[in-house]
Each structure stands twice: as structure tokens, then as C-alpha cells.
Short mmCIF file of C-alpha atoms in Angstrom, two decimals:
data_model
loop_
_atom_site.label_atom_id
_atom_site.label_comp_id
_atom_site.label_asym_id
_atom_site.label_seq_id
_atom_site.Cartn_x
_atom_site.Cartn_y
_atom_site.Cartn_z
CA GLU B 569 0.00 0.00 0.00
CA ARG B 570 2.74 2.48 0.92
CA CYS B 571 4.58 1.68 -2.32
CA LYS B 572 1.46 2.72 -4.24
CA ILE B 573 1.50 6.06 -2.43
CA MET B 574 5.12 6.61 -3.45
CA ASP B 575 4.34 5.54 -7.03
CA PHE B 576 1.51 8.06 -7.21
CA HIS B 577 3.77 10.97 -6.22
CA LEU B 578 6.72 9.86 -8.36
CA LYS B 579 4.55 9.62 -11.47
CA ILE B 580 3.56 13.26 -11.02
CA ILE B 581 7.17 14.36 -10.57
CA ALA B 582 8.50 12.23 -13.43
CA ARG B 583 6.09 13.81 -15.94
CA ASP B 584 7.60 17.24 -15.29
CA HIS B 585 11.26 16.20 -15.12
CA ILE B 586 12.40 14.51 -18.29
CA GLU B 587 16.00 15.38 -17.36
CA ALA B 588 15.90 12.51 -14.85
CA LYS B 589 15.25 8.80 -15.29
CA PHE B 590 12.77 7.18 -12.94
CA LEU B 591 12.77 3.41 -12.56
CA ARG B 592 10.32 1.36 -10.52
CA ILE B 593 11.38 -2.07 -9.32
CA ASP B 594 9.04 -4.63 -7.77
CA ALA B 595 10.98 -5.83 -4.72
CA ALA B 596 9.21 -9.20 -4.67
CA LYS B 597 10.32 -9.88 -8.24
CA SER B 598 13.81 -8.40 -7.93
CA PRO B 599 15.63 -10.10 -5.04
CA PHE B 600 19.02 -9.35 -6.62
CA PHE B 601 18.45 -5.58 -6.40
CA VAL B 602 16.91 -5.81 -2.93
CA HIS B 603 20.05 -7.58 -1.72
CA LYS B 604 22.49 -5.39 -3.68
CA LEU B 605 20.90 -2.15 -2.44
CA ARG B 606 20.39 -3.53 1.08
CA VAL B 607 16.68 -2.66 1.11
CA LYS B 608 15.17 -3.30 4.53
CA THR B 609 12.09 -1.06 4.40
CA LEU B 610 9.61 -0.33 1.62
CA PRO B 611 9.18 1.92 -0.09
CA ALA B 612 12.82 2.73 -0.70
CA LEU B 613 13.87 5.50 -3.07
CA PHE B 614 17.44 5.70 -4.34
CA VAL B 615 19.10 8.52 -6.26
CA PHE B 616 22.07 7.72 -8.49
CA ASP B 617 24.47 9.96 -10.36
CA ASN B 618 26.61 8.27 -13.00
CA GLY B 619 25.99 4.88 -11.38
CA LYS B 620 26.92 6.02 -7.86
CA GLU B 621 24.30 6.17 -5.13
CA ILE B 622 24.06 9.72 -3.82
CA GLY B 623 20.85 9.54 -1.80
CA GLN B 624 18.35 7.20 -0.23
CA LEU B 625 14.90 7.81 1.21
CA THR B 626 13.55 5.05 3.44
CA GLY B 627 9.79 4.89 3.81
CA PHE B 628 8.34 8.40 3.97
CA GLU B 629 11.05 9.70 6.30
CA GLY B 630 10.75 13.46 6.68
CA LEU B 631 7.94 13.89 4.14
CA ALA B 632 4.91 14.16 6.45
CA LYS B 633 4.33 17.40 8.34
CA ASP B 634 2.20 15.61 10.93
CA SER B 635 4.00 12.69 12.59
CA LYS B 636 0.61 11.21 13.54
CA LYS B 637 -0.25 10.92 9.82
CA PRO B 638 2.98 9.62 8.24
CA ASP B 639 1.27 8.48 5.02
CA GLU B 640 -0.21 11.91 4.29
CA TRP B 641 2.14 14.35 2.56
CA GLN B 642 2.28 16.56 -0.51
CA THR B 643 4.06 15.73 -3.76
CA GLY B 644 6.04 18.94 -3.32
CA ARG B 645 7.78 17.53 -0.25
CA LEU B 646 9.12 14.58 -2.25
CA LYS B 647 10.03 16.88 -5.13
CA GLU B 648 12.05 19.06 -2.74
CA TRP B 649 13.91 16.02 -1.41
CA ILE B 650 14.75 14.73 -4.90
CA SER B 651 15.85 18.23 -5.89
CA SER B 652 18.07 18.49 -2.80
CA MET B 653 19.85 15.34 -4.02
CA GLY B 654 20.52 17.07 -7.33
CA ALA B 655 18.46 14.65 -9.43
CA ILE B 656 15.99 17.28 -10.67
CA GLN B 657 16.01 21.04 -11.04
#
């Protein structure tokens, strides 16, 4: 369920940022990547630059303004985080 929330927000961001590549991986069908990236919590969002990991967001860490409602946050919050990693402008 939480992965669907992340997907929803990332689809919105991806449409406006063709300068970046967005890739969705189904963890259940991709055990190699889960192991290689050491994924322990879903959703997990990774930012890479020239093949090197430069950022990782675990769950919705820091996105919700209200800690009592961690699954409720605005797309802009995720966009700001991705931008702070240098992946989008």
C-alpha cells in the first residue's frame, strides 16, 4: 500500500522532469536488487548519479508534516527532497 502512495507521487514528478530517469522495481520480483541495495524497508527510493548512489529515502522519512499521519504528505515535499539530491532542477 505504501509503495502505491510513493508511485503516485513519483509519477507526477516524473512527468515534469524529463531530465531525470525514474525506474520502478518490484521488490518481490527483484531479489538481486533488494540484496544489492540492502533494502530493509519499503518503499525505498534511491538517487544515483553516474551509477553512484548519492541519496536514499527510506519509507516516507521526513515527508509528512504531521507525525501522527505519516502516510499523508504533498508531492512537493518529495520533489524538494529529490531536488536536494541534485536529481531534478
